[in-house]
């Protein structure tokens, strides 16, 4: 059983007493403190009502009654805070969600890796080019990608720029959704140019028409409109990596009697920072948000049980999501033991499969890539292993874009390594392009028969 003893030693800065991986020090600490004080005064980006609503929806996904679609860029950039980029990403996530709803016959919880995905963990602290060594680029919230000493110096002012971009992105998404853009009765709003000339166009159009007809039929039969279909929810998430930023927007809410991290609805802890005695686990154990934790192939059952105790001592449904990213070659061997560890602790978690981060490889050109067949293979295995273990796969976590990039190989159009250079845009990890993303959604929908 899980130990329910509450720990009262937490406060928003208690993480400072722990080993803080991946958080670079600011040279001008006074400047950093001034920025954090400004961030603490500015209005929150999300509200506790939304955060609590998401926790409840995640709890349903944990029971197999809803399915989570979490996706977006590996790293957002300040330059990409543009209407066309935001709209295209929203469109592809909405399209995918309709395909998944129709296949799995359950509601989809849409969560963007958006409006705050600006901090990246790096395997090396420094980067060397010819005879110069500088700090690594760690995302737009920390420093600049240009290779000069000045630009690579962590700049606290960038936290404010990230806050503003996140606010602008959320504001635009909220307006689109409130204005009816995401109404499931009108999927034609989300058509992307490619739909007319993709090999999957017919299948996609048939699916959305079926969903729209189904809604109309139900509504004319009952005389009631399905509100949820008109105004879908959309939530924001990012890796909770840069704790000074998260801390600055963390507030104690009297009406809830709890601390909330109000930079985002759903922060997650990455594999590189999920140490039990580390700063990130310390920080996130104290906030009420639902928390995700990435789980890699080296995760042991003992570590996992420690994580359950640290992050969800009350065993609250929806509070903790384990996002496994094991690789198509290891998932069948590793995942059963992890599920077992959770079952034997009597713990309630939400299981999500990230089929991207365990399948990254380097092409002969040196570009980072992923094969769609491995991504699909890991997803299929995730559904099968969970079903065999009597558990539920509650969702997926994907790196994707609504654009026609060439970053992952394979898929219906059979992209090869030699296609990669044609339109390789990502600064960090390779993303599924629109067609590949739709293919993944159709594969997920196909599992409706056996879950
Ligand atoms: C990511 O999600 O971009 C990431 C770095 O993942 P992970 O922590 O699983 O490696
Ligand atoms: Co990534």
Short mmCIF file of C-alpha atoms and ligand atoms in Angstrom, two decimals:
data_model
loop_
_atom_site.label_atom_id
_atom_site.label_comp_id
_atom_site.label_asym_id
_atom_site.label_seq_id
_atom_site.Cartn_x
_atom_site.Cartn_y
_atom_site.Cartn_z
CA UNK A 1 0.00 0.00 0.00
CA UNK A 2 1.04 3.57 -0.56
CA UNK A 3 2.12 5.57 2.48
CA UNK A 4 -0.40 8.43 2.82
CA UNK A 5 1.66 10.44 5.37
CA UNK A 6 1.58 14.09 4.27
CA UNK A 7 4.88 15.94 4.12
CA UNK A 8 4.76 19.51 5.37
CA UNK A 9 8.33 20.51 4.51
CA UNK A 10 7.46 21.62 0.97
CA UNK A 11 7.42 25.24 -0.19
CA UNK A 12 7.81 26.69 -3.72
CA UNK A 13 11.57 27.15 -3.25
CA UNK A 14 12.30 23.90 -1.39
CA UNK A 15 13.69 22.43 -4.63
CA UNK A 16 16.70 24.75 -4.21
CA UNK A 17 18.01 22.38 -1.55
CA UNK A 18 18.16 19.47 -4.05
CA UNK A 19 20.35 18.54 -6.98
CA UNK A 20 18.90 20.54 -9.88
CA UNK A 21 19.81 18.91 -13.19
CA UNK A 22 19.50 20.93 -16.41
CA UNK A 23 18.96 24.32 -14.74
CA UNK A 24 21.76 26.70 -15.74
CA UNK A 25 22.81 29.35 -13.22
CA UNK A 26 22.21 33.01 -14.03
CA UNK A 27 25.33 35.14 -13.71
CA UNK A 28 23.32 38.16 -12.57
CA UNK A 29 21.28 36.69 -9.73
CA UNK A 30 19.68 40.02 -8.82
CA UNK A 31 18.35 40.38 -12.34
CA UNK A 32 16.95 36.84 -12.20
CA UNK A 33 15.24 37.57 -8.87
CA UNK A 34 13.73 40.77 -10.26
CA UNK A 35 12.32 38.86 -13.26
CA UNK A 36 10.87 36.20 -10.97
CA UNK A 37 9.22 38.91 -8.84
CA UNK A 38 7.67 40.41 -11.99
CA UNK A 39 6.43 36.98 -13.11
CA UNK A 40 4.90 36.42 -9.69
CA UNK A 41 2.90 39.67 -10.01
CA UNK A 42 1.67 39.06 -13.56
CA UNK A 43 -1.66 37.24 -14.00
CA UNK A 44 -1.53 33.46 -14.24
CA UNK A 45 -1.57 31.82 -17.68
CA UNK A 46 -4.13 29.21 -16.68
CA UNK A 47 -6.67 28.90 -13.86
CA UNK A 48 -7.13 26.37 -11.10
CA UNK A 49 -10.61 25.54 -12.47
CA UNK A 50 -9.10 24.42 -15.75
CA UNK A 51 -6.33 22.53 -14.00
CA UNK A 52 -8.84 20.67 -11.81
CA UNK A 53 -11.05 19.91 -14.82
CA UNK A 54 -8.09 18.39 -16.63
CA UNK A 55 -7.21 16.24 -13.61
CA UNK A 56 -10.74 14.83 -13.69
CA UNK A 57 -10.52 14.11 -17.42
CA UNK A 58 -7.15 12.41 -16.95
CA UNK A 59 -8.70 10.25 -14.24
CA UNK A 60 -11.26 9.06 -16.81
CA UNK A 61 -8.45 8.23 -19.24
CA UNK A 62 -6.82 6.19 -16.47
CA UNK A 63 -9.98 4.07 -16.30
CA UNK A 64 -10.14 3.62 -20.07
CA UNK A 65 -13.13 5.97 -20.41
CA UNK A 66 -11.31 8.72 -22.34
CA UNK A 67 -8.16 8.92 -24.44
CA UNK A 68 -5.43 11.57 -24.21
CA UNK A 69 -3.92 13.07 -27.35
CA UNK A 70 -0.90 15.12 -26.30
CA UNK A 71 1.18 16.58 -29.10
CA UNK A 72 3.16 19.42 -30.56
CA UNK A 73 6.72 20.47 -31.21
CA UNK A 74 9.72 19.08 -29.43
CA UNK A 75 10.59 22.72 -28.73
CA UNK A 76 8.50 25.77 -29.50
CA UNK A 77 10.41 28.83 -30.65
CA UNK A 78 9.64 32.51 -30.13
CA UNK A 79 9.75 33.02 -33.92
CA UNK A 80 7.03 30.44 -34.39
CA UNK A 81 4.56 32.34 -32.20
CA UNK A 82 2.59 33.16 -35.37
CA UNK A 83 -1.06 32.73 -36.24
CA UNK A 84 -0.47 30.30 -39.14
CA UNK A 85 1.81 28.03 -37.08
CA UNK A 86 -0.61 27.94 -34.14
CA UNK A 87 -3.67 27.35 -36.34
CA UNK A 88 -1.99 24.53 -38.27
CA UNK A 89 -0.98 22.76 -35.07
CA UNK A 90 -4.45 23.13 -33.63
CA UNK A 91 -5.97 21.81 -36.87
CA UNK A 92 -3.87 18.67 -37.00
CA UNK A 93 -4.62 17.89 -33.34
CA UNK A 94 -8.35 18.42 -33.93
CA UNK A 95 -8.31 16.25 -37.05
CA UNK A 96 -6.45 13.50 -35.25
CA UNK A 97 -8.86 13.69 -32.33
CA UNK A 98 -11.88 13.15 -34.59
CA UNK A 99 -10.26 10.09 -36.14
CA UNK A 100 -9.47 8.73 -32.66
CA UNK A 101 -12.98 9.46 -31.30
CA UNK A 102 -14.54 7.60 -34.19
CA UNK A 103 -12.24 4.59 -33.80
CA UNK A 104 -12.02 4.25 -30.02
CA UNK A 105 -15.60 5.47 -29.38
CA UNK A 106 -14.57 7.49 -26.37
CA UNK A 107 -13.92 11.19 -25.69
CA UNK A 108 -10.49 12.55 -26.49
CA UNK A 109 -8.63 14.89 -24.12
CA UNK A 110 -6.60 17.28 -26.30
CA UNK A 111 -3.38 18.58 -24.79
CA UNK A 112 -0.91 20.65 -26.82
CA UNK A 113 2.83 20.64 -26.22
CA UNK A 114 2.19 24.33 -26.65
CA UNK A 115 2.19 27.73 -24.95
CA UNK A 116 5.32 27.14 -22.88
CA UNK A 117 7.41 24.31 -24.40
CA UNK A 118 10.49 26.53 -24.48
CA UNK A 119 13.06 24.74 -22.26
CA UNK A 120 15.09 21.75 -23.47
CA UNK A 121 17.26 19.30 -21.54
CA UNK A 122 20.64 18.73 -23.19
CA UNK A 123 22.99 15.77 -22.89
CA UNK A 124 26.07 18.06 -22.95
CA UNK A 125 26.46 21.35 -21.06
CA UNK A 126 28.68 22.80 -23.75
CA UNK A 127 29.00 22.79 -27.52
CA UNK A 128 32.30 23.09 -29.40
CA UNK A 129 32.64 24.45 -32.93
CA UNK A 130 36.16 24.52 -34.40
CA UNK A 131 38.18 26.07 -31.57
CA UNK A 132 35.39 27.65 -29.53
CA UNK A 133 33.42 26.04 -26.68
CA UNK A 134 30.22 27.72 -25.46
CA UNK A 135 27.23 26.77 -23.28
CA UNK A 136 24.72 24.56 -25.13
CA UNK A 137 21.52 26.10 -26.45
CA UNK A 138 18.79 25.13 -23.96
CA UNK A 139 15.67 26.57 -25.57
CA UNK A 140 14.35 30.10 -26.12
CA UNK A 141 13.41 30.57 -22.46
CA UNK A 142 17.08 30.19 -21.41
CA UNK A 143 19.48 31.50 -24.08
CA UNK A 144 19.78 32.12 -27.83
CA UNK A 145 20.71 29.56 -30.46
CA UNK A 146 23.24 31.76 -32.29
CA UNK A 147 26.78 30.63 -31.53
CA UNK A 148 28.28 33.63 -29.74
CA UNK A 149 29.33 33.91 -26.11
CA UNK A 150 26.82 36.71 -25.51
CA UNK A 151 23.88 34.83 -27.03
CA UNK A 152 24.61 31.57 -25.24
CA UNK A 153 24.73 33.26 -21.82
CA UNK A 154 21.48 32.42 -19.92
CA UNK A 155 19.37 35.59 -19.88
CA UNK A 156 16.63 35.87 -17.21
CA UNK A 157 14.73 38.39 -19.34
CA UNK A 158 13.85 35.49 -21.68
CA UNK A 159 11.55 34.06 -19.02
CA UNK A 160 9.36 37.14 -19.49
CA UNK A 161 9.45 36.75 -23.26
CA UNK A 162 8.40 33.09 -22.84
CA UNK A 163 5.57 34.07 -20.50
CA UNK A 164 4.32 36.64 -23.02
CA UNK A 165 4.52 34.26 -25.99
CA UNK A 166 2.72 31.59 -23.97
CA UNK A 167 -0.01 34.10 -23.07
CA UNK A 168 -0.39 35.18 -26.71
CA UNK A 169 -0.59 31.57 -27.87
CA UNK A 170 -3.18 30.63 -25.26
CA UNK A 171 -5.23 33.75 -25.96
CA UNK A 172 -5.40 32.93 -29.65
CA UNK A 173 -6.28 29.27 -29.07
CA UNK A 174 -9.00 30.23 -26.58
CA UNK A 175 -10.51 32.76 -29.00
CA UNK A 176 -10.53 30.27 -31.85
CA UNK A 177 -12.21 27.65 -29.70
CA UNK A 178 -14.76 30.08 -28.20
CA UNK A 179 -15.57 31.34 -31.70
CA UNK A 180 -16.59 27.85 -32.84
CA UNK A 181 -13.44 26.88 -34.75
CA UNK A 182 -13.23 23.56 -32.91
CA UNK A 183 -16.92 22.67 -33.31
CA UNK A 184 -16.99 18.97 -34.17
CA UNK A 185 -20.00 19.58 -36.43
CA UNK A 186 -17.80 21.62 -38.74
CA UNK A 187 -14.62 19.67 -39.38
CA UNK A 188 -14.26 21.49 -42.72
CA UNK A 189 -12.81 24.39 -40.64
CA UNK A 190 -9.69 22.32 -40.15
CA UNK A 191 -8.99 21.25 -43.69
CA UNK A 192 -5.35 21.60 -44.55
CA UNK A 193 -4.23 21.95 -48.18
CA UNK A 194 -2.88 18.42 -48.22
CA UNK A 195 -6.23 16.77 -47.58
CA UNK A 196 -7.17 16.87 -51.25
CA UNK A 197 -4.00 15.18 -52.50
CA UNK A 198 -3.02 12.79 -49.76
CA UNK A 199 -3.24 9.01 -50.16
CA UNK A 200 -5.24 9.07 -46.91
CA UNK A 201 -7.65 11.82 -47.94
CA UNK A 202 -10.64 9.58 -48.65
CA UNK A 203 -10.34 7.65 -45.45
CA UNK A 204 -10.02 10.88 -43.46
CA UNK A 205 -13.02 12.52 -45.11
CA UNK A 206 -15.20 9.45 -44.58
CA UNK A 207 -14.24 9.37 -40.90
CA UNK A 208 -15.02 13.03 -40.16
CA UNK A 209 -18.29 12.85 -42.08
CA UNK A 210 -19.33 9.84 -40.03
CA UNK A 211 -18.59 11.69 -36.79
CA UNK A 212 -20.42 14.86 -37.92
CA UNK A 213 -23.44 12.83 -39.16
CA UNK A 214 -23.48 10.85 -35.93
CA UNK A 215 -23.67 14.07 -33.90
CA UNK A 216 -26.43 15.51 -36.08
CA UNK A 217 -28.41 12.29 -35.88
CA UNK A 218 -28.10 12.10 -32.10
CA UNK A 219 -29.08 15.74 -31.70
CA UNK A 220 -32.11 15.52 -33.96
CA UNK A 221 -33.20 12.37 -32.15
CA UNK A 222 -32.89 13.81 -28.65
CA UNK A 223 -33.58 17.45 -29.46
CA UNK A 224 -30.51 18.35 -27.42
CA UNK A 225 -27.18 19.66 -28.58
CA UNK A 226 -24.03 17.94 -27.42
CA UNK A 227 -22.31 20.89 -25.83
CA UNK A 228 -19.04 19.11 -25.54
CA UNK A 229 -18.95 18.75 -29.29
CA UNK A 230 -19.43 22.46 -29.90
CA UNK A 231 -16.86 23.77 -27.50
CA UNK A 232 -14.10 21.24 -27.11
CA UNK A 233 -11.58 21.66 -24.34
CA UNK A 234 -7.96 22.20 -25.19
CA UNK A 235 -5.23 22.11 -22.58
CA UNK A 236 -1.60 23.26 -22.52
CA UNK A 237 1.43 21.31 -21.35
CA UNK A 238 5.19 21.63 -21.30
CA UNK A 239 8.20 19.96 -19.73
CA UNK A 240 8.50 21.50 -16.27
CA UNK A 241 12.23 21.88 -16.61
CA UNK A 242 13.17 25.44 -15.77
CA UNK A 243 12.06 25.60 -12.15
CA UNK A 244 12.73 29.34 -11.56
CA UNK A 245 9.98 30.04 -14.13
CA UNK A 246 7.58 27.44 -12.70
CA UNK A 247 8.22 28.63 -9.14
CA UNK A 248 7.55 32.27 -10.02
CA UNK A 249 4.03 31.47 -11.26
CA UNK A 250 3.18 29.07 -8.46
CA UNK A 251 0.53 30.43 -6.09
CA UNK A 252 -1.32 29.41 -2.97
CA UNK A 253 -5.01 29.69 -3.74
CA UNK A 254 -7.12 30.39 -0.68
CA UNK A 255 -10.30 29.06 -2.28
CA UNK A 256 -8.58 25.74 -2.98
CA UNK A 257 -6.22 25.72 0.02
CA UNK A 258 -3.49 24.42 -2.26
CA UNK A 259 -0.52 25.47 -4.40
CA UNK A 260 -0.96 25.55 -8.18
CA UNK A 261 1.68 25.97 -10.89
CA UNK A 262 -0.21 28.33 -13.18
CA UNK A 263 2.23 28.42 -16.13
CA UNK A 264 0.40 25.45 -17.67
CA UNK A 265 -2.28 22.87 -17.00
CA UNK A 266 -0.11 19.80 -17.24
CA UNK A 267 3.65 19.98 -16.59
CA UNK A 268 5.74 16.85 -17.01
CA UNK A 269 9.13 15.78 -15.68
CA UNK A 270 11.53 14.51 -18.36
CA UNK A 271 13.68 11.38 -18.09
CA UNK A 272 16.84 13.37 -17.45
CA UNK A 273 15.43 15.12 -14.38
CA UNK A 274 13.23 12.49 -12.72
CA UNK A 275 15.62 11.61 -9.86
CA UNK A 276 13.74 10.80 -6.67
CA UNK A 277 16.02 13.03 -4.60
CA UNK A 278 16.26 15.70 -7.31
CA UNK A 279 14.87 19.23 -7.55
CA UNK A 280 12.14 18.48 -10.11
CA UNK A 281 10.42 15.72 -8.15
CA UNK A 282 10.69 17.93 -5.05
CA UNK A 283 9.07 20.90 -6.78
CA UNK A 284 6.22 19.07 -8.48
CA UNK A 285 5.24 16.99 -5.49
CA UNK A 286 3.94 20.19 -3.89
CA UNK A 287 1.58 21.51 -6.56
CA UNK A 288 -2.00 20.41 -7.27
CA UNK A 289 -1.60 20.17 -11.06
CA UNK A 290 -1.80 16.78 -12.67
CA UNK A 291 1.82 15.75 -13.28
CA UNK A 292 3.36 13.64 -16.02
CA UNK A 293 6.63 11.75 -15.64
CA UNK A 294 8.54 10.30 -18.57
CA UNK A 295 9.61 6.73 -17.98
CA UNK A 296 12.53 5.29 -19.93
CA UNK A 297 13.85 1.76 -20.55
CA UNK A 298 16.20 1.89 -17.54
CA UNK A 299 13.42 2.63 -15.05
CA UNK A 300 13.34 0.02 -12.29
CA UNK A 301 10.20 -1.10 -10.44
CA UNK A 302 11.75 0.15 -7.17
CA UNK A 303 12.30 3.61 -8.62
CA UNK A 304 8.77 3.66 -9.98
CA UNK A 305 7.29 2.81 -6.60
CA UNK A 306 9.36 5.61 -5.04
CA UNK A 307 7.95 7.98 -7.61
CA UNK A 308 4.37 6.94 -6.81
CA UNK A 309 4.98 7.61 -3.11
CA UNK A 310 6.64 10.98 -3.76
CA UNK A 311 4.22 12.37 -6.31
CA UNK A 312 0.90 10.78 -5.45
CA UNK A 313 0.92 9.69 -1.79
CA UNK A 314 -2.88 10.01 -1.57
CA UNK A 315 -3.31 7.81 -4.67
CA UNK A 316 -5.58 10.36 -6.26
CA UNK A 317 -6.92 9.40 -9.71
CA UNK A 318 -5.69 11.66 -12.52
CA UNK A 319 -2.87 13.15 -10.47
CA UNK A 320 -0.02 11.11 -11.94
CA UNK A 321 0.51 10.16 -15.58
CA UNK A 322 3.37 7.85 -16.49
CA UNK A 323 4.50 8.57 -20.03
CA UNK A 324 6.50 5.54 -21.15
CA UNK A 325 9.02 6.00 -23.97
CA UNK A 326 10.76 2.69 -24.20
CA UNK A 327 11.54 2.18 -27.89
CA UNK A 328 9.90 -0.31 -30.24
CA UNK A 329 12.65 -2.84 -29.56
CA UNK A 330 12.35 -2.79 -25.75
CA UNK A 331 8.73 -2.06 -24.91
CA UNK A 332 7.49 -5.66 -24.84
CA UNK A 333 10.30 -6.65 -22.53
CA UNK A 334 10.21 -3.63 -20.15
CA UNK A 335 6.60 -2.45 -19.92
CA UNK A 336 5.07 -5.57 -18.24
CA UNK A 337 7.42 -5.15 -15.25
CA UNK A 338 6.51 -1.47 -14.90
CA UNK A 339 2.79 -2.22 -15.00
CA UNK A 340 3.35 -4.95 -12.42
CA UNK A 341 5.18 -2.54 -10.11
CA UNK A 342 2.25 -0.11 -10.25
CA UNK A 343 -0.34 -2.86 -9.72
CA UNK A 344 1.48 -4.35 -6.79
CA UNK A 345 1.69 -0.92 -5.14
CA UNK A 346 -2.09 -0.64 -5.54
CA UNK A 347 -1.48 2.67 -7.29
CA UNK A 348 -3.77 4.55 -9.67
CA UNK A 349 -1.89 6.05 -12.58
CA UNK A 350 -2.70 7.14 -16.12
CA UNK A 351 -0.56 5.36 -18.71
CA UNK A 352 0.47 7.25 -21.83
CA UNK A 353 2.74 6.00 -24.61
CA UNK A 354 5.34 8.35 -26.11
CA UNK A 355 6.48 6.35 -29.16
CA UNK A 356 8.90 9.10 -30.24
CA UNK A 357 11.74 9.44 -27.75
CA UNK A 358 12.78 5.80 -27.57
CA UNK A 359 13.01 5.59 -31.36
CA UNK A 360 15.39 8.42 -32.22
CA UNK A 361 18.33 7.53 -34.46
CA UNK A 362 20.95 9.30 -36.52
CA UNK A 363 20.72 9.07 -40.30
CA UNK A 364 23.89 8.57 -42.34
CA UNK A 365 23.81 12.32 -43.12
CA UNK A 366 24.09 13.02 -39.38
CA UNK A 367 20.47 14.28 -39.08
CA UNK A 368 18.39 13.03 -36.15
CA UNK A 369 15.42 11.04 -37.41
CA UNK A 370 12.74 8.49 -36.46
CA UNK A 371 11.08 5.77 -38.54
CA UNK A 372 7.29 5.82 -38.70
CA UNK A 373 7.27 2.00 -38.67
CA UNK A 374 9.04 2.01 -35.27
CA UNK A 375 6.64 4.64 -33.93
CA UNK A 376 3.64 2.56 -35.06
CA UNK A 377 5.31 -0.60 -33.76
CA UNK A 378 5.77 0.88 -30.29
CA UNK A 379 2.16 2.09 -30.25
CA UNK A 380 0.78 -1.32 -31.26
CA UNK A 381 2.91 -2.97 -28.57
CA UNK A 382 1.68 -0.47 -25.96
CA UNK A 383 -1.97 -1.32 -26.68
CA UNK A 384 -1.25 -5.04 -26.61
CA UNK A 385 0.89 -5.09 -23.46
CA UNK A 386 -1.59 -3.01 -21.48
CA UNK A 387 -4.49 -5.16 -22.59
CA UNK A 388 -2.65 -8.37 -21.67
CA UNK A 389 -1.80 -6.93 -18.24
CA UNK A 390 -5.39 -5.88 -17.52
CA UNK A 391 -4.43 -2.22 -17.60
CA UNK A 392 -5.47 0.65 -19.92
CA UNK A 393 -3.44 2.65 -22.36
CA UNK A 394 -4.88 6.07 -21.57
CA UNK A 395 -3.29 8.09 -24.36
CA UNK A 396 -0.38 9.04 -26.57
CA UNK A 397 2.30 11.72 -26.48
CA UNK A 398 3.63 12.77 -29.89
CA UNK A 399 6.02 15.22 -31.50
CA UNK A 400 4.28 16.48 -34.61
CA UNK A 401 3.55 19.44 -36.81
CA UNK A 402 0.74 20.24 -39.23
CA UNK A 403 3.32 21.16 -41.86
CA UNK A 404 4.80 19.15 -44.68
CA UNK A 405 8.26 18.68 -43.12
CA UNK A 406 10.62 15.79 -43.84
CA UNK A 407 12.04 14.86 -40.45
CA UNK A 408 10.81 11.28 -39.86
CA UNK A 409 11.21 8.55 -42.50
CA UNK A 410 8.56 6.10 -43.73
CA UNK A 411 4.81 6.57 -43.65
CA UNK A 412 2.29 6.34 -46.46
CA UNK A 413 4.47 8.41 -48.76
CA UNK A 414 7.53 6.29 -47.99
CA UNK A 415 9.99 9.08 -47.13
CA UNK A 416 13.58 7.85 -47.19
CA UNK A 417 16.77 9.16 -45.64
CA UNK A 418 17.55 10.99 -48.85
CA UNK A 419 14.28 12.97 -48.49
CA UNK A 420 15.23 14.30 -45.06
CA UNK A 421 17.25 17.30 -46.24
CA UNK A 422 14.40 18.58 -48.43
CA UNK A 423 12.43 20.18 -45.58
CA UNK A 424 14.15 19.45 -42.30
CA UNK A 425 13.25 22.34 -39.98
CA UNK A 426 13.30 21.15 -36.37
CA UNK A 427 15.91 22.61 -34.05
CA UNK A 428 15.69 19.62 -31.75
CA UNK A 429 13.84 16.31 -32.29
CA UNK A 430 12.29 15.12 -35.59
CA UNK A 431 8.50 15.53 -35.78
CA UNK A 432 5.81 13.61 -37.62
CA UNK A 433 4.55 15.66 -40.55
CA UNK A 434 0.80 16.06 -41.17
CA UNK A 435 0.37 12.86 -43.17
CA UNK A 436 2.47 10.80 -40.82
CA UNK A 437 0.53 12.23 -37.87
CA UNK A 438 -2.77 11.27 -39.51
CA UNK A 439 -1.43 7.81 -40.16
CA UNK A 440 -0.62 7.46 -36.47
CA UNK A 441 -4.14 8.67 -35.57
CA UNK A 442 -5.66 6.08 -37.94
CA UNK A 443 -3.52 3.34 -36.40
CA UNK A 444 -4.72 4.34 -32.92
CA UNK A 445 -8.33 4.36 -34.17
CA UNK A 446 -7.80 0.83 -35.48
CA UNK A 447 -7.26 -0.39 -31.91
CA UNK A 448 -10.92 0.38 -31.14
CA UNK A 449 -11.71 -3.22 -32.00
CA UNK A 450 -9.50 -4.70 -29.31
CA UNK A 451 -9.61 -2.41 -26.29
C1 LIG B 1 10.88 15.58 -24.87
O1 LIG B 1 9.73 15.23 -24.60
O2 LIG B 1 11.15 16.40 -25.77
C2 LIG B 1 12.00 14.93 -24.15
C3 LIG B 1 13.19 15.51 -24.02
O3 LIG B 1 11.66 13.72 -23.73
P1 LIG B 1 12.38 12.69 -22.72
O4 LIG B 1 12.48 13.39 -21.41
O5 LIG B 1 11.41 11.55 -22.73
O6 LIG B 1 13.70 12.33 -23.33
CO1 LIG B 2 11.74 15.78 -28.00
#
